[in-house]
């Protein structure tokens, strides 16, 4: 069997019944997130990444196979790695070294950050390169802006020493602009991280559109960005858990149920 055939067999073969029910559910959720990111046009060929931690003292987590497009990712094809970046189980796939650096940094330091999403969208990169970062121009931006951290660019994230600085810059916040690079979100679940990145990306897109429309920008009344930030801190988590993520999962199944194999 040639390498391409072997990769294809791994991609389509299901691990369901061979891993714990808890791990399988996490695999399905993460694979759904990859498909949804592709659906919304937020993928960057194969070069961004999402992860979810597997429960247990080992802190193993799942990453995407580096050579699969996001619309090809399935629950079975996700690669389980340890905290040194080594595959836990035999796999013909490799993972993105920069992805490991960023995700392992967060998983090692934040017990509440079970899921991490990192994107390179044009709008996210544009706002990450903007001197003032995310501006309180829209309700969407105001809902996430108070939970936003910043990390200065250090080159492609292959230096494991950068992990300490990523962790320090993120602190207890749940979203980040990686300066001149892209966006990042974390959550206790895949759904929570997804809803945060959704709001952050939409806010970035709206900001670029508003600023490109001219100088007559309407700014919100004083005090309202802070009110919206408090509302977002409570509301986004609840929306992810009970409303938006279940709806998005249904959408992923309608798009292509193959992701859950």
PDB file of C-alpha atoms in Angstrom:
ATOM      1  CA  UNK A   1       0.000   0.000   0.000  1.00  0.00           C
ATOM      2  CA  UNK A   2       1.449   3.423  -0.951  1.00  0.00           C
ATOM      3  CA  UNK A   3       1.611   6.336   1.505  1.00  0.00           C
ATOM      4  CA  UNK A   4      -1.346   8.168  -0.028  1.00  0.00           C
ATOM      5  CA  UNK A   5      -3.557   5.090   0.344  1.00  0.00           C
ATOM      6  CA  UNK A   6      -2.430   4.638   3.946  1.00  0.00           C
ATOM      7  CA  UNK A   7      -3.287   8.229   4.767  1.00  0.00           C
ATOM      8  CA  UNK A   8      -6.675   7.862   3.146  1.00  0.00           C
ATOM      9  CA  UNK A   9      -7.433   4.702   5.103  1.00  0.00           C
ATOM     10  CA  UNK A  10      -6.569   6.408   8.382  1.00  0.00           C
ATOM     11  CA  UNK A  11      -8.675   9.431   7.504  1.00  0.00           C
ATOM     12  CA  UNK A  12     -11.838   7.463   6.798  1.00  0.00           C
ATOM     13  CA  UNK A  13     -11.522   4.735   9.414  1.00  0.00           C
ATOM     14  CA  UNK A  14     -13.457   5.389  12.605  1.00  0.00           C
ATOM     15  CA  UNK A  15     -11.976   5.199  16.093  1.00  0.00           C
ATOM     16  CA  UNK A  16     -15.448   5.107  17.593  1.00  0.00           C
ATOM     17  CA  UNK A  17     -15.548   2.276  20.105  1.00  0.00           C
ATOM     18  CA  UNK A  18     -11.746   2.214  20.345  1.00  0.00           C
ATOM     19  CA  UNK A  19     -11.415   5.310  22.549  1.00  0.00           C
ATOM     20  CA  UNK A  20     -13.444   6.451  25.542  1.00  0.00           C
ATOM     21  CA  UNK A  21     -16.858   7.984  24.929  1.00  0.00           C
ATOM     22  CA  UNK A  22     -15.556  11.251  26.365  1.00  0.00           C
ATOM     23  CA  UNK A  23     -12.608  11.365  23.962  1.00  0.00           C
ATOM     24  CA  UNK A  24     -14.804  10.441  21.007  1.00  0.00           C
ATOM     25  CA  UNK A  25     -17.198  13.303  21.770  1.00  0.00           C
ATOM     26  CA  UNK A  26     -14.253  15.717  21.939  1.00  0.00           C
ATOM     27  CA  UNK A  27     -12.976  14.399  18.608  1.00  0.00           C
ATOM     28  CA  UNK A  28     -16.377  14.933  16.999  1.00  0.00           C
ATOM     29  CA  UNK A  29     -16.674  18.461  18.404  1.00  0.00           C
ATOM     30  CA  UNK A  30     -13.187  19.430  17.224  1.00  0.00           C
ATOM     31  CA  UNK A  31     -13.674  17.904  13.775  1.00  0.00           C
ATOM     32  CA  UNK A  32     -16.953  19.830  13.504  1.00  0.00           C
ATOM     33  CA  UNK A  33     -15.109  23.045  14.378  1.00  0.00           C
ATOM     34  CA  UNK A  34     -12.595  22.404  11.584  1.00  0.00           C
ATOM     35  CA  UNK A  35     -15.411  21.863   9.077  1.00  0.00           C
ATOM     36  CA  UNK A  36     -17.241  24.994  10.265  1.00  0.00           C
ATOM     37  CA  UNK A  37     -14.088  27.126  10.062  1.00  0.00           C
ATOM     38  CA  UNK A  38     -13.709  25.943   6.453  1.00  0.00           C
ATOM     39  CA  UNK A  39     -17.385  26.669   5.794  1.00  0.00           C
ATOM     40  CA  UNK A  40     -17.044  30.255   7.010  1.00  0.00           C
ATOM     41  CA  UNK A  41     -13.909  30.745   4.910  1.00  0.00           C
ATOM     42  CA  UNK A  42     -11.608  31.263   7.896  1.00  0.00           C
ATOM     43  CA  UNK A  43      -9.142  28.502   7.032  1.00  0.00           C
ATOM     44  CA  UNK A  44      -5.704  29.325   5.616  1.00  0.00           C
ATOM     45  CA  UNK A  45      -4.997  26.286   3.433  1.00  0.00           C
ATOM     46  CA  UNK A  46      -3.542  23.881   6.051  1.00  0.00           C
ATOM     47  CA  UNK A  47      -1.707  26.472   8.138  1.00  0.00           C
ATOM     48  CA  UNK A  48      -3.869  27.253  11.161  1.00  0.00           C
ATOM     49  CA  UNK A  49      -4.963  24.967  13.937  1.00  0.00           C
ATOM     50  CA  UNK A  50      -7.385  24.121  16.721  1.00  0.00           C
ATOM     51  CA  UNK A  51      -6.926  21.786  19.654  1.00  0.00           C
ATOM     52  CA  UNK A  52      -8.759  20.205  22.545  1.00  0.00           C
ATOM     53  CA  UNK A  53      -7.298  18.609  25.653  1.00  0.00           C
ATOM     54  CA  UNK A  54      -8.115  15.008  26.512  1.00  0.00           C
ATOM     55  CA  UNK A  55      -9.112  14.615  30.205  1.00  0.00           C
ATOM     56  CA  UNK A  56      -6.438  12.993  32.352  1.00  0.00           C
ATOM     57  CA  UNK A  57      -3.188  13.787  34.152  1.00  0.00           C
ATOM     58  CA  UNK A  58      -1.120  13.411  30.953  1.00  0.00           C
ATOM     59  CA  UNK A  59      -2.565  16.600  29.394  1.00  0.00           C
ATOM     60  CA  UNK A  60      -2.648  14.971  25.962  1.00  0.00           C
ATOM     61  CA  UNK A  61      -4.435  17.023  23.341  1.00  0.00           C
ATOM     62  CA  UNK A  62      -5.729  16.663  19.790  1.00  0.00           C
ATOM     63  CA  UNK A  63      -4.391  18.570  16.774  1.00  0.00           C
ATOM     64  CA  UNK A  64      -5.189  18.412  13.078  1.00  0.00           C
ATOM     65  CA  UNK A  65      -3.064  16.382  10.643  1.00  0.00           C
ATOM     66  CA  UNK A  66      -0.791  18.927   8.989  1.00  0.00           C
ATOM     67  CA  UNK A  67      -1.449  17.818   5.408  1.00  0.00           C
ATOM     68  CA  UNK A  68      -5.264  17.756   5.456  1.00  0.00           C
ATOM     69  CA  UNK A  69      -7.474  20.642   4.398  1.00  0.00           C
ATOM     70  CA  UNK A  70      -9.957  21.618   7.078  1.00  0.00           C
ATOM     71  CA  UNK A  71     -12.874  20.207   5.064  1.00  0.00           C
ATOM     72  CA  UNK A  72     -11.080  16.831   5.105  1.00  0.00           C
ATOM     73  CA  UNK A  73     -10.554  16.598   8.874  1.00  0.00           C
ATOM     74  CA  UNK A  74     -12.501  13.830  10.617  1.00  0.00           C
ATOM     75  CA  UNK A  75     -12.826  12.753  14.230  1.00  0.00           C
ATOM     76  CA  UNK A  76     -10.590   9.737  13.569  1.00  0.00           C
ATOM     77  CA  UNK A  77      -7.851  11.616  11.741  1.00  0.00           C
ATOM     78  CA  UNK A  78      -7.101  14.038  14.589  1.00  0.00           C
ATOM     79  CA  UNK A  79      -3.661  13.389  16.098  1.00  0.00           C
ATOM     80  CA  UNK A  80      -3.282  12.938  19.853  1.00  0.00           C
ATOM     81  CA  UNK A  81       0.016  14.420  21.063  1.00  0.00           C
ATOM     82  CA  UNK A  82       1.788  14.640  24.404  1.00  0.00           C
ATOM     83  CA  UNK A  83       3.323  17.738  25.962  1.00  0.00           C
ATOM     84  CA  UNK A  84       6.544  17.184  24.011  1.00  0.00           C
ATOM     85  CA  UNK A  85       4.664  17.136  20.702  1.00  0.00           C
ATOM     86  CA  UNK A  86       5.040  13.392  20.148  1.00  0.00           C
ATOM     87  CA  UNK A  87       2.106  11.355  18.808  1.00  0.00           C
ATOM     88  CA  UNK A  88       0.593   9.201  21.543  1.00  0.00           C
ATOM     89  CA  UNK A  89      -0.736   6.586  19.109  1.00  0.00           C
ATOM     90  CA  UNK A  90       0.738   5.333  15.809  1.00  0.00           C
ATOM     91  CA  UNK A  91      -0.201   7.664  12.960  1.00  0.00           C
ATOM     92  CA  UNK A  92       1.095   8.399   9.454  1.00  0.00           C
ATOM     93  CA  UNK A  93       0.292  12.073  10.006  1.00  0.00           C
ATOM     94  CA  UNK A  94       2.463  14.910  11.273  1.00  0.00           C
ATOM     95  CA  UNK A  95       1.358  18.036  13.132  1.00  0.00           C
ATOM     96  CA  UNK A  96       2.235  21.693  12.655  1.00  0.00           C
ATOM     97  CA  UNK A  97       5.280  22.591  14.853  1.00  0.00           C
ATOM     98  CA  UNK A  98       4.071  26.180  15.319  1.00  0.00           C
ATOM     99  CA  UNK A  99       0.646  24.831  16.205  1.00  0.00           C
ATOM    100  CA  UNK A 100       2.170  22.664  18.899  1.00  0.00           C
ATOM    101  CA  UNK A 101       4.086  25.610  20.380  1.00  0.00           C
ATOM    102  CA  UNK A 102       1.021  27.831  20.666  1.00  0.00           C
ATOM    103  CA  UNK A 103      -1.441  25.200  21.838  1.00  0.00           C
ATOM    104  CA  UNK A 104       0.851  23.424  24.271  1.00  0.00           C
ATOM    105  CA  UNK A 105       1.645  26.793  25.885  1.00  0.00           C
ATOM    106  CA  UNK A 106      -2.021  27.382  26.690  1.00  0.00           C
ATOM    107  CA  UNK A 107      -2.871  23.787  27.630  1.00  0.00           C
ATOM    108  CA  UNK A 108       0.099  23.559  29.992  1.00  0.00           C
ATOM    109  CA  UNK A 109      -0.761  26.743  31.851  1.00  0.00           C
ATOM    110  CA  UNK A 110      -4.543  27.104  31.868  1.00  0.00           C
ATOM    111  CA  UNK A 111      -6.526  24.247  33.365  1.00  0.00           C
ATOM    112  CA  UNK A 112      -9.737  25.943  32.222  1.00  0.00           C
ATOM    113  CA  UNK A 113      -8.536  26.268  28.610  1.00  0.00           C
ATOM    114  CA  UNK A 114      -9.511  22.859  27.276  1.00  0.00           C
ATOM    115  CA  UNK A 115      -9.939  24.129  23.717  1.00  0.00           C
ATOM    116  CA  UNK A 116      -7.787  26.575  21.734  1.00  0.00           C
ATOM    117  CA  UNK A 117      -8.495  28.064  18.285  1.00  0.00           C
ATOM    118  CA  UNK A 118      -5.958  30.071  16.259  1.00  0.00           C
ATOM    119  CA  UNK A 119      -6.721  31.675  12.874  1.00  0.00           C
ATOM    120  CA  UNK A 120      -4.988  33.753  10.183  1.00  0.00           C
ATOM    121  CA  UNK A 121      -7.938  35.461   8.491  1.00  0.00           C
ATOM    122  CA  UNK A 122      -7.271  38.661   6.494  1.00  0.00           C
ATOM    123  CA  UNK A 123      -9.545  40.706   8.764  1.00  0.00           C
ATOM    124  CA  UNK A 124      -8.043  39.225  11.923  1.00  0.00           C
ATOM    125  CA  UNK A 125      -4.531  39.882  10.697  1.00  0.00           C
ATOM    126  CA  UNK A 126      -5.449  43.443   9.686  1.00  0.00           C
ATOM    127  CA  UNK A 127      -6.800  44.287  13.133  1.00  0.00           C
ATOM    128  CA  UNK A 128      -3.837  42.512  14.763  1.00  0.00           C
ATOM    129  CA  UNK A 129      -1.597  44.848  12.758  1.00  0.00           C
ATOM    130  CA  UNK A 130      -3.624  47.951  13.669  1.00  0.00           C
ATOM    131  CA  UNK A 131      -1.950  50.137  16.287  1.00  0.00           C
ATOM    132  CA  UNK A 132      -5.050  50.326  18.511  1.00  0.00           C
ATOM    133  CA  UNK A 133      -6.126  46.723  18.001  1.00  0.00           C
ATOM    134  CA  UNK A 134      -9.840  46.032  18.275  1.00  0.00           C
ATOM    135  CA  UNK A 135     -11.877  49.219  18.542  1.00  0.00           C
ATOM    136  CA  UNK A 136     -15.298  49.482  20.265  1.00  0.00           C
ATOM    137  CA  UNK A 137     -17.113  50.268  17.027  1.00  0.00           C
ATOM    138  CA  UNK A 138     -19.735  47.515  17.077  1.00  0.00           C
ATOM    139  CA  UNK A 139     -21.700  45.571  19.643  1.00  0.00           C
ATOM    140  CA  UNK A 140     -19.850  42.450  18.528  1.00  0.00           C
ATOM    141  CA  UNK A 141     -16.496  44.062  19.318  1.00  0.00           C
ATOM    142  CA  UNK A 142     -17.678  45.429  22.651  1.00  0.00           C
ATOM    143  CA  UNK A 143     -18.877  41.993  23.783  1.00  0.00           C
ATOM    144  CA  UNK A 144     -15.375  40.482  23.454  1.00  0.00           C
ATOM    145  CA  UNK A 145     -13.040  43.467  23.787  1.00  0.00           C
ATOM    146  CA  UNK A 146     -12.818  43.357  27.585  1.00  0.00           C
ATOM    147  CA  UNK A 147     -11.607  39.749  27.417  1.00  0.00           C
ATOM    148  CA  UNK A 148      -8.904  40.445  24.819  1.00  0.00           C
ATOM    149  CA  UNK A 149      -5.137  40.124  25.325  1.00  0.00           C
ATOM    150  CA  UNK A 150      -2.192  40.954  23.021  1.00  0.00           C
ATOM    151  CA  UNK A 151       1.038  39.140  22.170  1.00  0.00           C
ATOM    152  CA  UNK A 152       3.811  40.758  20.137  1.00  0.00           C
ATOM    153  CA  UNK A 153       5.094  39.031  17.022  1.00  0.00           C
ATOM    154  CA  UNK A 154       8.297  36.974  17.410  1.00  0.00           C
ATOM    155  CA  UNK A 155       8.397  35.157  14.060  1.00  0.00           C
ATOM    156  CA  UNK A 156       6.872  31.793  13.178  1.00  0.00           C
ATOM    157  CA  UNK A 157       6.142  30.191  16.552  1.00  0.00           C
ATOM    158  CA  UNK A 158       8.611  27.317  16.490  1.00  0.00           C
ATOM    159  CA  UNK A 159      10.687  28.469  19.486  1.00  0.00           C
ATOM    160  CA  UNK A 160       9.368  26.751  22.604  1.00  0.00           C
ATOM    161  CA  UNK A 161      10.767  29.587  24.721  1.00  0.00           C
ATOM    162  CA  UNK A 162       7.990  31.769  23.321  1.00  0.00           C
ATOM    163  CA  UNK A 163       5.446  29.694  25.237  1.00  0.00           C
ATOM    164  CA  UNK A 164       6.216  31.498  28.496  1.00  0.00           C
ATOM    165  CA  UNK A 165       5.539  34.870  26.886  1.00  0.00           C
ATOM    166  CA  UNK A 166       2.313  33.682  25.248  1.00  0.00           C
ATOM    167  CA  UNK A 167       1.105  32.447  28.626  1.00  0.00           C
ATOM    168  CA  UNK A 168       2.111  35.652  30.407  1.00  0.00           C
ATOM    169  CA  UNK A 169       0.403  37.835  27.792  1.00  0.00           C
ATOM    170  CA  UNK A 170      -2.797  35.785  27.750  1.00  0.00           C
ATOM    171  CA  UNK A 171      -3.109  35.754  31.539  1.00  0.00           C
ATOM    172  CA  UNK A 172      -6.688  34.955  32.552  1.00  0.00           C
ATOM    173  CA  UNK A 173      -8.262  36.331  29.369  1.00  0.00           C
ATOM    174  CA  UNK A 174      -9.943  34.140  26.802  1.00  0.00           C
ATOM    175  CA  UNK A 175      -9.134  35.825  23.494  1.00  0.00           C
ATOM    176  CA  UNK A 176      -5.967  37.258  22.008  1.00  0.00           C
ATOM    177  CA  UNK A 177      -4.683  39.258  19.081  1.00  0.00           C
ATOM    178  CA  UNK A 178      -1.331  37.840  18.053  1.00  0.00           C
ATOM    179  CA  UNK A 179       0.190  41.056  16.702  1.00  0.00           C
ATOM    180  CA  UNK A 180       0.843  41.032  12.929  1.00  0.00           C
ATOM    181  CA  UNK A 181      -0.241  37.384  12.945  1.00  0.00           C
ATOM    182  CA  UNK A 182      -3.860  36.532  13.730  1.00  0.00           C
ATOM    183  CA  UNK A 183      -6.488  35.741  16.329  1.00  0.00           C
ATOM    184  CA  UNK A 184      -6.797  33.215  19.147  1.00  0.00           C
ATOM    185  CA  UNK A 185      -9.509  32.093  21.529  1.00  0.00           C
ATOM    186  CA  UNK A 186      -9.760  29.597  24.361  1.00  0.00           C
ATOM    187  CA  UNK A 187     -12.666  27.929  26.106  1.00  0.00           C
ATOM    188  CA  UNK A 188     -13.623  25.245  28.542  1.00  0.00           C
ATOM    189  CA  UNK A 189     -15.229  23.477  25.563  1.00  0.00           C
ATOM    190  CA  UNK A 190     -14.740  23.497  21.801  1.00  0.00           C
ATOM    191  CA  UNK A 191     -18.082  25.249  21.463  1.00  0.00           C
ATOM    192  CA  UNK A 192     -17.090  28.008  23.850  1.00  0.00           C
ATOM    193  CA  UNK A 193     -13.795  28.634  22.051  1.00  0.00           C
ATOM    194  CA  UNK A 194     -15.625  28.608  18.705  1.00  0.00           C
ATOM    195  CA  UNK A 195     -18.225  31.188  19.765  1.00  0.00           C
ATOM    196  CA  UNK A 196     -15.475  33.460  21.079  1.00  0.00           C
ATOM    197  CA  UNK A 197     -13.470  33.242  17.856  1.00  0.00           C
ATOM    198  CA  UNK A 198     -16.674  33.776  15.852  1.00  0.00           C
ATOM    199  CA  UNK A 199     -17.428  37.025  17.665  1.00  0.00           C
ATOM    200  CA  UNK A 200     -13.803  38.165  17.476  1.00  0.00           C
ATOM    201  CA  UNK A 201     -13.557  37.468  13.750  1.00  0.00           C
ATOM    202  CA  UNK A 202     -16.876  39.164  12.993  1.00  0.00           C
ATOM    203  CA  UNK A 203     -15.775  42.179  15.039  1.00  0.00           C
ATOM    204  CA  UNK A 204     -12.502  42.378  13.094  1.00  0.00           C
ATOM    205  CA  UNK A 205     -14.332  42.143   9.783  1.00  0.00           C
ATOM    206  CA  UNK A 206     -16.797  44.882  10.772  1.00  0.00           C
ATOM    207  CA  UNK A 207     -13.958  47.140  11.958  1.00  0.00           C
ATOM    208  CA  UNK A 208     -12.084  46.901   8.663  1.00  0.00           C
ATOM    209  CA  UNK A 209     -15.288  47.555   6.730  1.00  0.00           C
ATOM    210  CA  UNK A 210     -16.232  50.541   8.920  1.00  0.00           C
ATOM    211  CA  UNK A 211     -12.776  52.134   8.738  1.00  0.00           C
ATOM    212  CA  UNK A 212     -12.642  51.653   4.968  1.00  0.00           C
ATOM    213  CA  UNK A 213     -15.992  53.418   4.543  1.00  0.00           C
ATOM    214  CA  UNK A 214     -14.654  56.853   5.503  1.00  0.00           C
ATOM    215  CA  UNK A 215     -13.985  59.048   8.505  1.00  0.00           C
ATOM    216  CA  UNK A 216     -17.551  59.621   9.743  1.00  0.00           C
ATOM    217  CA  UNK A 217     -17.430  56.866  12.371  1.00  0.00           C
ATOM    218  CA  UNK A 218     -20.141  56.860  15.037  1.00  0.00           C
ATOM    219  CA  UNK A 219     -18.608  56.016  18.406  1.00  0.00           C
ATOM    220  CA  UNK A 220     -20.736  54.466  21.166  1.00  0.00           C
ATOM    221  CA  UNK A 221     -21.764  56.596  24.159  1.00  0.00           C
ATOM    222  CA  UNK A 222     -19.342  56.748  27.064  1.00  0.00           C
ATOM    223  CA  UNK A 223     -19.661  53.760  29.377  1.00  0.00           C
ATOM    224  CA  UNK A 224     -21.502  51.487  26.965  1.00  0.00           C
ATOM    225  CA  UNK A 225     -18.420  49.479  25.882  1.00  0.00           C
ATOM    226  CA  UNK A 226     -17.876  48.523  29.512  1.00  0.00           C
ATOM    227  CA  UNK A 227     -21.520  47.507  29.923  1.00  0.00           C
ATOM    228  CA  UNK A 228     -21.369  45.360  26.797  1.00  0.00           C
ATOM    229  CA  UNK A 229     -18.112  43.773  27.979  1.00  0.00           C
ATOM    230  CA  UNK A 230     -19.787  42.669  31.225  1.00  0.00           C
ATOM    231  CA  UNK A 231     -22.724  41.280  29.264  1.00  0.00           C
ATOM    232  CA  UNK A 232     -20.403  39.410  26.921  1.00  0.00           C
ATOM    233  CA  UNK A 233     -18.437  37.863  29.785  1.00  0.00           C
ATOM    234  CA  UNK A 234     -21.610  36.191  31.000  1.00  0.00           C
ATOM    235  CA  UNK A 235     -23.588  35.715  27.819  1.00  0.00           C
ATOM    236  CA  UNK A 236     -21.098  34.183  25.378  1.00  0.00           C
ATOM    237  CA  UNK A 237     -20.358  31.195  27.591  1.00  0.00           C
ATOM    238  CA  UNK A 238     -24.063  30.466  28.091  1.00  0.00           C
ATOM    239  CA  UNK A 239     -24.814  30.944  24.398  1.00  0.00           C
ATOM    240  CA  UNK A 240     -22.081  28.502  23.473  1.00  0.00           C
ATOM    241  CA  UNK A 241     -23.200  25.847  25.928  1.00  0.00           C
ATOM    242  CA  UNK A 242     -26.946  25.892  25.417  1.00  0.00           C
ATOM    243  CA  UNK A 243     -27.752  27.671  22.155  1.00  0.00           C
ATOM    244  CA  UNK A 244     -25.190  28.418  19.459  1.00  0.00           C
ATOM    245  CA  UNK A 245     -22.872  25.390  19.602  1.00  0.00           C
ATOM    246  CA  UNK A 246     -25.688  22.782  19.496  1.00  0.00           C
ATOM    247  CA  UNK A 247     -27.081  24.654  16.494  1.00  0.00           C
ATOM    248  CA  UNK A 248     -23.649  24.744  14.840  1.00  0.00           C
ATOM    249  CA  UNK A 249     -23.218  21.003  15.376  1.00  0.00           C
ATOM    250  CA  UNK A 250     -26.506  20.422  13.554  1.00  0.00           C
ATOM    251  CA  UNK A 251     -25.213  22.623  10.756  1.00  0.00           C
ATOM    252  CA  UNK A 252     -21.969  20.626  10.543  1.00  0.00           C
ATOM    253  CA  UNK A 253     -23.941  17.395  10.170  1.00  0.00           C
ATOM    254  CA  UNK A 254     -26.045  18.957   7.410  1.00  0.00           C
ATOM    255  CA  UNK A 255     -22.931  20.156   5.576  1.00  0.00           C
ATOM    256  CA  UNK A 256     -21.221  16.742   5.649  1.00  0.00           C
ATOM    257  CA  UNK A 257     -21.786  14.098   8.362  1.00  0.00           C
ATOM    258  CA  UNK A 258     -18.507  12.435   7.329  1.00  0.00           C
ATOM    259  CA  UNK A 259     -16.664  14.701   9.800  1.00  0.00           C
ATOM    260  CA  UNK A 260     -17.964  12.501  12.638  1.00  0.00           C
ATOM    261  CA  UNK A 261     -16.255   9.329  11.402  1.00  0.00           C
TER     262      UNK A 261
END
